[in-house]
Coordinates of C-alpha atoms and ligand atoms in Angstrom, one line a residue:
M3 CA 22.1 0.7 11.0
S4 CA 21.9 4.4 11.0
Y5 CA 22.2 6.2 7.5
N6 CA 25.4 7.5 6.6
R7 CA 25.0 9.3 3.6
R8 CA 27.4 8.2 1.8
K9 CA 26.4 4.6 1.4
F10 CA 23.3 6.3 -0.3
I11 CA 25.6 8.1 -2.3
S12 CA 27.8 4.8 -3.4
F13 CA 24.6 3.2 -4.2
M14 CA 23.7 5.6 -6.8
G15 CA 27.5 5.4 -7.9
K16 CA 26.7 2.3 -9.3
A17 CA 24.5 3.5 -11.9
G18 CA 27.1 5.5 -13.5
L19 CA 29.9 2.2 -13.6
G20 CA 28.5 2.4 -17.5
T21 CA 25.5 1.5 -18.5
V22 CA 23.4 -0.3 -15.9
V23 CA 20.6 -2.1 -16.7
M24 CA 16.8 -1.2 -16.1
P25 CA 14.6 -3.8 -15.6
Q26 CA 12.5 -4.7 -18.8
F27 CA 8.3 -4.0 -17.2
L28 CA 9.1 -2.4 -14.4
I29 CA 5.4 -1.2 -12.5
S30 CA 5.3 -1.3 -9.1
C31 CA 3.8 0.0 -6.4
G32 CA 3.3 3.8 -6.8
S33 CA 6.4 3.9 -8.8
T34 CA 5.9 6.3 -12.1
A35 CA 9.1 4.2 -14.2
T36 CA 6.9 4.5 -17.2
P37 CA 6.1 0.6 -19.2
T38 CA 7.9 -0.3 -21.0
N39 CA 9.3 -3.2 -23.5
G40 CA 13.0 -1.4 -23.7
F41 CA 16.0 -0.1 -21.4
G42 CA 16.5 2.6 -18.5
Q43 CA 20.2 3.4 -18.1
I44 CA 22.2 6.4 -16.9
S45 CA 25.1 6.9 -18.9
K46 CA 27.8 8.6 -18.2
E47 CA 27.5 11.5 -20.5
K48 CA 23.5 11.8 -18.8
L49 CA 25.5 11.1 -15.1
S50 CA 27.7 15.0 -15.8
T51 CA 24.7 16.4 -17.0
L52 CA 22.8 15.9 -13.8
K53 CA 20.8 19.5 -12.8
A54 CA 21.6 20.8 -9.6
F55 CA 18.4 23.0 -7.8
D56 CA 17.4 24.2 -3.7
L57 CA 15.5 22.5 -2.0
M58 CA 13.2 23.7 0.5
G59 CA 12.1 21.2 3.1
L60 CA 9.5 21.4 5.9
S61 CA 10.2 21.8 9.9
A62 CA 7.8 19.1 11.7
T63 CA 4.5 21.3 12.5
N64 CA 1.1 19.4 14.6
K65 CA -1.1 22.5 12.7
D66 CA -4.7 21.0 10.9
D67 CA -4.1 21.1 7.6
L68 CA -2.7 20.0 4.4
V69 CA 0.6 21.9 4.8
L70 CA 2.8 22.0 1.5
A71 CA 6.5 23.0 1.0
N72 CA 7.4 25.7 -1.3
G73 CA 6.7 25.2 -5.0
L74 CA 4.3 22.5 -4.3
D75 CA 0.0 23.1 -4.0
Y76 CA -2.4 21.4 -3.9
H77 CA -6.7 20.3 -5.1
T78 CA -9.0 18.2 -3.5
V79 CA -9.4 15.4 -6.2
I80 CA -12.6 13.3 -4.5
K81 CA -13.6 13.1 -0.9
W82 CA -15.8 11.3 0.8
G83 CA -19.1 11.0 0.7
D84 CA -19.1 12.6 -2.6
K85 CA -21.1 11.3 -5.3
I86 CA -19.6 9.0 -9.0
S87 CA -22.0 8.8 -10.2
D88 CA -26.3 8.5 -10.1
T89 CA -25.5 5.4 -7.6
D90 CA -22.5 5.3 -5.5
T91 CA -20.6 7.6 -4.1
F92 CA -16.6 7.6 -2.2
G93 CA -15.3 5.3 -0.2
F94 CA -14.3 6.4 3.8
N95 CA -10.0 6.0 4.3
N96 CA -8.4 6.6 1.1
D97 CA -5.1 4.5 1.1
F98 CA -3.6 3.8 -2.2
T99 CA -4.0 5.3 -5.3
C100 CA -2.8 5.1 -8.6
F101 CA -3.8 6.2 -12.2
I102 CA -4.2 4.7 -15.4
P103 CA -4.8 6.7 -18.6
F104 CA -6.9 5.5 -21.7
D105 CA -5.2 7.3 -24.2
D106 CA -1.3 6.7 -23.0
N107 CA -0.2 10.1 -25.0
N108 CA -3.2 12.4 -23.3
P109 CA -2.0 11.9 -19.0
K110 CA -4.5 14.1 -17.9
D111 CA -7.6 11.6 -18.4
G112 CA -7.7 8.5 -17.3
L113 CA -9.4 6.4 -14.0
L114 CA -7.9 7.0 -10.7
W115 CA -8.2 3.6 -8.7
V116 CA -8.2 4.7 -5.1
N117 CA -8.0 1.3 -2.0
H118 CA -10.7 2.2 1.3
E119 CA -9.4 0.5 4.5
Y120 CA -11.4 0.3 7.3
V121 CA -13.9 3.2 8.0
N122 CA -14.6 5.3 11.8
P123 CA -18.0 3.8 12.3
L124 CA -18.8 7.5 14.3
Y125 CA -18.7 9.4 11.6
V126 CA -19.8 6.6 9.0
S127 CA -22.5 4.6 10.7
D128 CA -23.2 7.3 13.4
F129 CA -21.7 4.1 16.4
D130 CA -19.9 5.6 18.7
A131 CA -17.7 2.7 20.4
K132 CA -16.3 4.1 23.4
K133 CA -19.0 3.3 24.7
Y134 CA -19.6 -0.7 25.0
E135 CA -17.4 -2.8 26.3
N136 CA -17.7 -5.4 23.9
P137 CA -18.9 -2.6 21.0
S138 CA -19.4 -5.3 18.0
E139 CA -22.4 -6.5 20.1
H140 CA -24.2 -3.5 20.0
R141 CA -24.5 -2.7 16.5
T142 CA -27.1 -2.9 14.4
K143 CA -28.0 -4.9 10.7
E144 CA -28.5 -1.2 9.1
Q145 CA -25.0 -0.1 10.7
V146 CA -23.1 -2.5 9.5
D147 CA -24.2 -2.3 6.1
K148 CA -23.0 1.3 5.7
E149 CA -19.8 0.3 6.5
M150 CA -20.1 -2.8 4.3
Y151 CA -20.3 -0.3 1.4
D152 CA -17.6 2.2 2.9
V153 CA -15.1 0.1 2.4
G154 CA -13.3 -1.3 -0.1
G155 CA -12.6 0.6 -3.7
T156 CA -13.1 3.3 -6.0
I157 CA -12.7 3.2 -9.7
V158 CA -14.2 6.9 -10.9
R159 CA -12.8 8.8 -14.1
I160 CA -10.5 12.0 -13.9
K161 CA -9.8 15.5 -16.3
E162 CA -7.6 17.4 -15.4
E163 CA -8.4 21.1 -16.5
N164 CA -7.0 24.3 -16.2
G165 CA -4.5 23.0 -13.4
A166 CA -7.9 20.9 -11.9
W167 CA -8.2 17.4 -11.7
K168 CA -11.8 16.8 -12.1
V169 CA -14.5 13.8 -11.0
V170 CA -16.6 12.6 -14.6
E171 CA -19.4 12.2 -12.8
N172 CA -21.5 9.8 -14.1
D173 CA -18.4 8.1 -16.1
P174 CA -19.3 4.2 -16.8
H175 CA -17.2 3.7 -15.2
N176 CA -17.4 4.9 -11.9
R177 CA -18.1 2.3 -9.4
R178 CA -17.5 0.6 -6.4
I179 CA -16.3 -2.8 -5.5
N180 CA -16.7 -3.6 -2.0
G181 CA -18.0 -5.0 1.1
K182 CA -21.0 -6.9 -0.5
T183 CA -19.4 -7.3 -4.5
P184 CA -19.0 -10.5 -5.7
I185 CA -15.7 -11.7 -6.3
S186 CA -15.0 -14.5 -8.6
V187 CA -11.1 -17.5 -6.1
N188 CA -8.9 -17.9 -8.5
W189 CA -8.1 -21.2 -7.4
D190 CA -8.5 -25.0 -9.1
S191 CA -10.9 -25.8 -5.4
P192 CA -12.8 -23.5 -3.4
I193 CA -12.6 -21.2 -1.1
K194 CA -14.3 -22.6 2.3
G195 CA -17.3 -24.8 -0.4
K196 CA -16.8 -21.2 -1.7
S197 CA -16.0 -19.8 -5.6
T198 CA -17.4 -17.2 -4.8
I199 CA -16.6 -14.7 -1.6
I200 CA -18.7 -11.9 -0.8
G201 CA -16.8 -8.6 -0.7
T202 CA -13.3 -7.0 0.0
N203 CA -12.4 -5.3 3.3
S204 CA -8.7 -3.7 4.5
N205 CA -7.8 -2.3 1.6
C206 CA -4.7 -1.0 1.9
S207 CA -2.3 -1.3 -1.1
G208 CA -2.2 -2.6 -4.7
C209 CA -0.1 -1.4 -7.4
I210 CA -1.2 -2.1 -11.3
T211 CA -0.3 -5.7 -13.0
P212 CA 2.1 -5.3 -16.5
W213 CA -1.9 -6.0 -17.8
K214 CA -4.2 -2.7 -16.6
T215 CA -6.0 -4.0 -13.9
F216 CA -5.7 -3.4 -10.4
L217 CA -3.9 -5.4 -6.7
T218 CA -6.1 -4.4 -4.1
C219 CA -4.1 -6.2 -1.3
E220 CA -6.8 -7.5 1.9
E221 CA -4.2 -6.5 5.4
N222 CA -6.2 -6.2 8.7
Y223 CA -8.6 -7.9 8.0
D224 CA -9.2 -10.6 11.0
G225 CA -11.4 -6.8 12.0
F226 CA -14.0 -7.2 10.0
F227 CA -14.8 -10.7 10.1
G228 CA -12.8 -11.9 12.5
E229 CA -10.0 -14.9 12.7
T230 CA -9.8 -18.8 12.3
E231 CA -7.0 -20.1 15.3
Y232 CA -6.0 -23.1 16.5
D233 CA -4.8 -24.3 19.5
E234 CA -2.0 -27.1 20.1
A235 CA -4.2 -30.8 19.2
K236 CA -5.2 -28.9 16.3
V237 CA -8.8 -27.4 16.8
A238 CA -10.4 -24.4 15.7
T239 CA -12.0 -21.8 17.3
H240 CA -13.2 -18.3 16.8
R241 CA -12.3 -15.4 17.9
N242 CA -14.5 -12.2 16.7
S243 CA -13.7 -9.5 15.4
Y244 CA -13.4 -5.8 16.1
Y245 CA -16.2 -4.4 13.9
G246 CA -18.6 -8.1 14.4
W247 CA -20.0 -8.1 10.4
E248 CA -20.5 -11.7 11.3
N249 CA -23.3 -10.9 13.7
F250 CA -25.0 -10.6 10.4
Y251 CA -23.1 -11.9 8.1
N252 CA -21.5 -15.1 8.4
Y253 CA -18.7 -15.6 5.6
P254 CA -15.8 -16.7 6.9
P255 CA -12.0 -15.0 7.8
E256 CA -11.4 -17.3 5.8
H257 CA -12.6 -15.5 2.5
Y258 CA -10.1 -12.7 3.6
G259 CA -6.7 -12.2 3.8
W260 CA -6.7 -12.3 -0.1
V261 CA -4.5 -10.2 -2.7
V262 CA -7.8 -8.3 -4.9
E263 CA -7.4 -7.8 -8.7
V264 CA -9.5 -5.6 -10.1
D265 CA -10.6 -5.1 -13.8
P266 CA -11.1 -1.7 -14.0
K267 CA -13.7 -2.0 -17.8
D268 CA -16.4 -3.2 -15.5
G269 CA -15.2 -3.8 -12.0
T270 CA -15.1 -8.2 -12.3
A271 CA -12.9 -9.1 -9.2
Q272 CA -10.7 -11.5 -8.3
K273 CA -9.2 -12.9 -5.7
H274 CA -5.2 -14.6 -6.2
I275 CA -4.9 -17.8 -3.8
A276 CA -1.7 -18.5 -4.3
L277 CA 0.0 -15.5 -3.2
G278 CA -1.2 -16.1 0.0
R279 CA -3.1 -15.2 2.4
F280 CA -2.3 -12.6 5.9
A281 CA -2.5 -9.0 6.6
H282 CA -1.3 -8.0 2.9
E283 CA 0.0 -4.7 3.0
C284 CA 1.3 -4.3 -0.7
C285 CA 2.1 -6.4 -3.2
T286 CA 4.6 -5.0 -5.8
L287 CA 4.6 -7.1 -9.9
Y288 CA 7.7 -7.5 -11.9
E289 CA 7.2 -9.6 -15.1
L290 CA 10.4 -11.0 -16.4
E291 CA 11.7 -10.8 -20.5
D292 CA 9.7 -14.7 -21.0
K293 CA 6.2 -12.9 -19.4
R294 CA 6.2 -14.2 -16.0
V295 CA 5.9 -12.4 -13.2
V296 CA 7.5 -12.1 -10.1
A297 CA 4.6 -10.9 -7.2
Y298 CA 6.0 -9.0 -3.7
T299 CA 4.6 -8.7 -0.3
A300 CA 4.3 -8.4 2.9
D301 CA 2.6 -8.7 6.0
D302 CA 2.3 -6.1 8.4
K303 CA 1.9 -7.6 12.2
N304 CA 4.8 -7.5 14.2
D305 CA 7.3 -10.6 13.6
E306 CA 5.3 -11.4 10.4
H307 CA 7.0 -12.4 6.9
L308 CA 8.1 -11.2 3.4
Y309 CA 7.2 -13.3 0.1
K310 CA 7.5 -13.3 -3.3
F311 CA 5.4 -15.5 -5.9
I312 CA 7.5 -16.6 -8.9
S313 CA 4.9 -17.6 -11.8
S314 CA 5.9 -20.5 -14.1
K315 CA 3.7 -19.2 -16.7
P316 CA 3.1 -16.2 -18.0
G317 CA 1.6 -13.4 -16.8
S318 CA -0.5 -15.7 -13.8
L319 CA -1.2 -14.8 -10.4
K320 CA -2.2 -18.3 -10.3
K321 CA 0.3 -21.3 -11.5
G322 CA 3.7 -20.7 -9.2
T323 CA 5.2 -21.1 -6.3
L324 CA 5.1 -18.2 -3.3
Y325 CA 8.1 -18.7 -0.8
V326 CA 8.9 -16.5 1.8
A327 CA 12.1 -15.1 3.6
D328 CA 14.8 -16.2 5.9
T329 CA 16.2 -12.8 5.4
I330 CA 19.2 -14.2 7.5
N331 CA 20.6 -16.4 5.7
G332 CA 19.3 -14.4 2.0
I333 CA 17.0 -18.1 0.6
W334 CA 13.5 -17.6 -0.3
L335 CA 11.5 -20.6 0.7
A336 CA 9.1 -22.3 -0.6
L337 CA 5.4 -22.7 0.8
D338 CA 4.8 -25.9 -0.9
W339 CA 3.1 -28.9 -0.1
K340 CA 4.3 -31.9 -2.6
T341 CA 8.1 -30.9 -1.5
Q342 CA 8.4 -29.7 2.4
A343 CA 7.7 -32.4 4.2
V344 CA 7.0 -30.4 6.9
L345 CA 3.9 -29.1 5.7
K346 CA 2.9 -32.4 5.1
S347 CA 2.9 -33.3 8.0
N348 CA 0.5 -30.3 9.2
F349 CA -1.1 -29.6 6.4
K350 CA -4.2 -31.4 5.3
D351 CA -3.3 -29.4 0.8
Q352 CA -1.5 -26.6 -0.8
T353 CA -4.6 -24.8 -0.2
E354 CA -4.7 -25.6 3.3
V355 CA -1.4 -24.2 3.6
L356 CA -2.0 -20.9 2.0
I357 CA -5.0 -20.5 3.3
R358 CA -2.7 -21.0 6.9
A359 CA 0.6 -19.3 5.3
R360 CA 1.4 -17.9 9.0
E361 CA 1.5 -20.6 10.1
A362 CA 3.2 -22.8 7.4
A363 CA 5.9 -20.1 7.3
K364 CA 7.1 -20.0 10.6
L365 CA 7.5 -23.5 10.1
L366 CA 9.2 -22.8 7.4
G367 CA 12.3 -21.1 9.6
A368 CA 11.0 -17.6 8.3
T369 CA 12.2 -14.6 9.9
A370 CA 10.5 -12.5 12.0
L371 CA 10.7 -8.9 10.6
N372 CA 8.8 -5.8 12.0
R373 CA 5.6 -5.0 10.1
P374 CA 7.1 -5.1 7.0
E375 CA 4.9 -3.1 4.8
D376 CA 5.7 -1.1 1.6
I377 CA 7.8 -3.0 -1.3
E378 CA 9.1 -0.7 -4.3
I379 CA 11.8 -1.7 -6.8
D380 CA 14.3 0.5 -7.7
P381 CA 14.1 1.9 -11.4
V382 CA 17.9 2.7 -12.0
T383 CA 19.4 -0.6 -9.8
G384 CA 17.0 -3.2 -9.2
N385 CA 16.8 -3.1 -5.5
I386 CA 13.5 -4.0 -4.0
F387 CA 13.4 -2.2 -0.4
V388 CA 10.9 -2.5 2.5
T389 CA 9.5 -0.5 5.0
L390 CA 10.0 -2.0 8.5
T391 CA 7.2 0.2 9.9
N392 CA 8.6 -0.2 13.9
N393 CA 7.9 -4.0 16.4
K394 CA 7.2 -1.8 19.6
P395 CA 7.4 -4.9 22.0
K396 CA 10.5 -5.6 20.3
G397 CA 12.0 -2.4 21.4
D398 CA 11.7 -0.7 17.7
Y399 CA 9.8 2.4 17.7
H400 CA 10.3 4.6 14.4
G401 CA 11.5 1.2 12.4
S402 CA 13.7 0.9 9.2
I403 CA 13.8 0.8 5.3
L404 CA 14.9 -2.7 4.5
K405 CA 17.1 -3.4 1.1
I406 CA 16.5 -6.4 -0.7
E407 CA 19.4 -7.9 -3.3
E408 CA 17.6 -11.0 -5.4
N409 CA 20.8 -13.2 -6.1
N410 CA 23.0 -11.0 -9.8
G411 CA 19.4 -9.0 -10.6
A412 CA 17.7 -11.8 -11.1
F413 CA 13.8 -11.1 -9.4
D414 CA 13.7 -15.2 -9.6
A415 CA 16.8 -15.9 -7.6
L416 CA 16.1 -17.9 -4.6
S417 CA 18.3 -15.8 -2.9
F418 CA 19.5 -12.6 -1.5
K419 CA 21.3 -10.5 0.7
A420 CA 19.1 -8.1 2.6
E421 CA 20.2 -5.1 4.7
T422 CA 19.1 -1.7 6.8
Y423 CA 19.4 0.8 4.1
L424 CA 18.0 3.5 6.5
A425 CA 16.7 3.8 9.9
G426 CA 13.6 6.6 11.7
G427 CA 14.3 7.8 14.6
D428 CA 15.1 11.5 15.3
E429 CA 18.9 10.7 13.1
N430 CA 17.4 10.4 10.2
G431 CA 14.8 13.7 11.4
F432 CA 11.6 9.9 10.2
S433 CA 9.6 7.5 12.6
C434 CA 7.3 4.6 10.8
P435 CA 8.0 4.2 7.4
D436 CA 5.0 3.5 5.2
N437 CA 4.2 3.8 1.6
L438 CA 7.2 3.8 -1.0
A439 CA 7.4 5.3 -4.6
F440 CA 10.4 6.2 -6.4
D441 CA 10.0 8.2 -9.0
M442 CA 10.9 9.6 -12.6
S443 CA 14.4 10.7 -11.7
G444 CA 14.5 7.8 -9.3
N445 CA 13.8 10.4 -6.0
L446 CA 12.7 8.2 -3.0
W447 CA 10.3 9.0 -1.6
I448 CA 8.5 8.2 1.9
T449 CA 5.3 8.2 4.1
T450 CA 5.0 7.9 7.6
D451 CA 3.2 6.0 9.9
M452 CA 2.9 7.0 13.6
S453 CA -0.7 6.7 15.2
G454 CA -3.2 8.0 15.9
S455 CA -2.9 7.6 19.2
S456 CA 1.0 8.8 20.2
M457 CA 1.8 11.5 17.6
N458 CA 3.1 15.0 20.0
K459 CA 1.8 12.6 23.6
E460 CA 4.5 14.5 25.8
D461 CA 5.3 10.6 27.0
K462 CA 5.6 8.8 23.9
P463 CA 8.5 8.5 21.7
Y464 CA 7.6 10.2 19.0
M465 CA 7.1 14.3 19.7
S466 CA 9.4 15.4 17.8
F467 CA 8.9 14.1 14.6
K468 CA 5.1 16.0 15.1
N469 CA 2.1 15.2 12.5
N470 CA 3.0 12.9 9.8
S471 CA 4.8 13.8 6.8
L472 CA 5.9 12.6 2.9
F473 CA 9.7 13.0 2.4
V474 CA 11.9 13.1 -0.3
I475 CA 15.5 11.2 -1.4
P476 CA 17.1 13.5 -3.7
R477 CA 18.9 11.3 -5.9
F478 CA 21.2 13.9 -7.5
G479 CA 23.0 17.7 -6.4
A480 CA 22.9 19.2 -3.2
D481 CA 21.1 17.8 -1.8
A482 CA 21.1 14.5 -2.5
G483 CA 20.6 11.3 0.5
K484 CA 19.1 13.9 2.7
I485 CA 16.0 13.4 4.0
I486 CA 13.5 17.1 3.2
R487 CA 9.9 16.6 4.9
V488 CA 7.8 18.2 1.7
V489 CA 4.1 17.5 3.3
S490 CA 3.0 17.8 6.1
A491 CA -0.5 15.5 7.7
P492 CA -3.3 17.7 8.9
T493 CA -3.5 16.9 13.4
D494 CA -4.6 12.2 13.8
A495 CA -4.2 11.9 9.8
E496 CA -1.7 9.7 7.8
L497 CA -0.4 10.2 4.0
T498 CA -0.7 7.1 2.0
G499 CA -0.8 6.0 -1.6
P500 CA 1.9 8.9 -3.7
W501 CA 1.3 8.0 -7.3
F502 CA 2.8 10.1 -9.7
S503 CA 0.7 11.0 -13.0
P504 CA 2.0 9.9 -16.2
D505 CA 3.6 13.4 -17.2
G506 CA 5.9 13.3 -14.2
K507 CA 3.2 16.8 -13.4
T508 CA 1.0 15.5 -10.6
L509 CA 1.3 13.6 -7.3
F510 CA -1.9 12.0 -6.1
L511 CA -1.7 11.4 -2.0
S512 CA -4.3 10.4 0.2
V513 CA -5.4 11.7 3.1
Q514 CA -6.3 8.6 5.8
H515 CA -7.7 9.5 8.9
P516 CA -7.5 12.9 9.7
G517 CA -9.3 13.7 12.9
E518 CA -9.8 10.1 14.0
Q519 CA -8.8 10.7 17.7
T520 CA -12.2 12.1 18.3
V521 CA -14.2 11.5 21.1
D522 CA -17.3 14.0 20.4
K523 CA -18.5 14.5 16.6
N524 CA -19.8 17.6 17.9
N525 CA -16.2 19.1 18.9
P526 CA -13.3 17.8 16.5
T527 CA -10.0 17.0 16.6
S528 CA -9.4 17.9 12.8
T529 CA -11.8 19.7 10.5
W530 CA -9.5 19.7 7.1
P531 CA -11.0 19.6 4.3
F532 CA -12.2 22.7 5.5
D533 CA -15.5 21.5 3.7
A534 CA -18.5 22.6 4.7
D535 CA -20.3 20.0 6.2
N536 CA -17.8 21.6 9.3
I537 CA -16.1 17.2 10.5
P538 CA -12.5 15.7 9.2
K539 CA -13.1 14.2 5.5
P540 CA -10.4 11.2 4.1
A541 CA -9.9 12.8 0.7
V542 CA -7.2 12.1 -2.4
V543 CA -5.3 15.1 -3.2
A544 CA -3.7 16.4 -6.6
I545 CA -0.5 17.9 -5.7
T546 CA 0.8 20.0 -8.4
G547 CA 4.3 23.0 -8.8
D548 CA 7.1 24.1 -9.7
L549 CA 8.6 20.9 -7.4
I550 CA 7.5 17.7 -8.4
E551 CA 7.9 18.9 -12.0
K552 CA 11.6 19.3 -11.8
M553 CA 11.9 16.2 -9.1
N554 CA 10.4 13.7 -11.7
L555 CA 11.7 15.4 -14.9
L556 CA 15.5 17.5 -14.7
N557 CA 17.2 14.4 -14.5
R558 CA 14.4 12.5 -15.6
I559 CA 16.6 7.8 -16.4
E560 CA 15.2 7.6 -19.9
V561 CA 13.9 4.2 -20.7
N562 CA 15.0 3.8 -24.7
S563 CA 12.4 1.2 -26.3
Ligands
FEO17 FE1 -2.9 -0.4 5.9 FE2 -0.5 -2.1 6.8 O1 -0.8 0.1 6.8
CA18 CA1 4.2 2.2 -3.5
CA19 CA1 0.3 1.2 5.0
CA20 CA1 0.5 1.5 8.8

C-alpha cells in the first residue's frame, strides 16, 4: 500500500473524538511518553490550540558527516574506546540507547544505557577477515577476547552542563556488561545444563521496564556461537558461526538469542527464557492496570515472526504465555506445549518450545513477515507500529511499517487487526525502516537501515536515498503526515537507538558502523567522528536545538495523574 497522507490525519483525527484514553503506563523502546499512573489525552480544546511551525527538511546526501536540518546541533557524548572508569572502556557498534534520571525533578543527571551489537574485527581485534576464505578458523584467542569485551552494553552516568552532556568518569554506576559477564537464567529448569550463562552478544534494541531496569535484546546471536540445526530425522548438527568464538569458548548456541534484563543499580543481569529464543530485534513493554505486563518482540530475519508475551502475574517476565502473530487472520497463537497438540508431538517440553521458538511458531501457522524490527506503541491511540525493514528474496527492497490494533484496544487481547501503515520506496523518500520513536507530541521518528554494501551503489535500488537517515512524521500543523529527513548519517553508517531526554530537549542517537565498508585500515571510507585518531568510530551523540524542543514541547500530549 502506498502512503496516504489523509489516512495519517484520519488516524490522528481519532484523537479529536472527545477524550482519547492513553495507556495507564506507557513506556517502550524509544517512546518518551512520561511514565505515569494517570491518563493522557488530547482534548478538543487542545486540538484547536495546536501550534504549527515550519520544518525545513534535508535533501538526501552522501556526505561523510552527521548532517543536521536547520535548528539542530550535535555533540558526541561517548565513542568507542572512551574510558568510563579506570578499568573499562565504551564498547563497539552502539545501537539502542536509553536514559534514566536519578531524580525525576532533575532531567540532566542520570544513567545512559547503550547496547553494543557487534564488532568490526579490522579495528577491534586487528583481524582482517577478508584475507581468509573461512575467517572464523584463523582468529587467535587473544583476538576473540578483544571482540568479546566490545559487545554487550555500557552503563554510564552522564550529566548535562552548559548545554553539553558529559560522561561522569569513574562514577560507581559505570560498568560494562559484555561477552563474558555471568548472567542468570530466569526459568525453572537449566538451559543446556546451566542456570548461569556466560555473556551476552548481538545486543540490538531494547527498552526500559516499568520497574526501571533495562531490557537488551540478543539479535544475530548465531554470528558468535553458531546455531544448532535439526534435520528431518531430528538429528542435531552445529552450524559454525562467522566470528568463530566457539573455537575457544565452548558455549552452546542455546545460551544466546534471548531478551536480557540488566539492573542499573548493580549491573546484575538475567535472561528471560519465557520470551522465546530467536533474533530479538527489540522488546516493547506495556504495563496493564493490574500490573501484568505485555511484551512485544520481533524476530529480525527474512520470513520470521512477531511475538507477544502476556504475563499472568504482576511484573513477571517468566509466568505467562508467549504468543506469535497470525497477521492474516489477526490471531495471537499460543506457544504453549500443554495445550497445543502439534507442539507436544514435536518437542519434549515447554523449555524446548521456547528454545526452538521459530520452529514452534511455524508449526502453529504464524505469518512470515519481512524482517520485523522495532516496535513502538502510539502514545495517543495505543496502536502498535512494527517496522518490516525489507525481504530481498521476496522482492521487498524498501520495507514498510505495519500497524496493529488490538481488539478493543486491549493489549492482552488475543485478536487484532493488522494493516500496512506506510511503505518505503521512492514515492515516500525513505527505504528500509528500522528504529521507531514517538516523541512527547506524538510525532513519529524513523531511522533507516540500508546495508552498507547496497547504499550509494549504481547497481542497487537504493541510489536515490543516498545515506541512511533519521526522518520525522509530524503529527500536527502544516507538515502533518509529511515524511521529513532531519539527520543524515556518515558514510556506511546507520542511525540507531533514538531516545529523548525526559525534558524533551535532547535526542540521544547512536551512529553505528561508520566506515564499515573499509578494506584498508589506512584508507577508511569514513573518518567520522573526526577525532585525533582519524579512524571511523561508532559513537552516541546528543542532538539538541530549537527543533527538538519545538517537536517535543509545543504540542505536548498532556498526561494527568
Ligand atoms: Fe540490529 Fe535488526 O537490527
Ligand atoms: Ca525504538
Ligand atoms: Ca535494528
Ligand atoms: Ca537493521
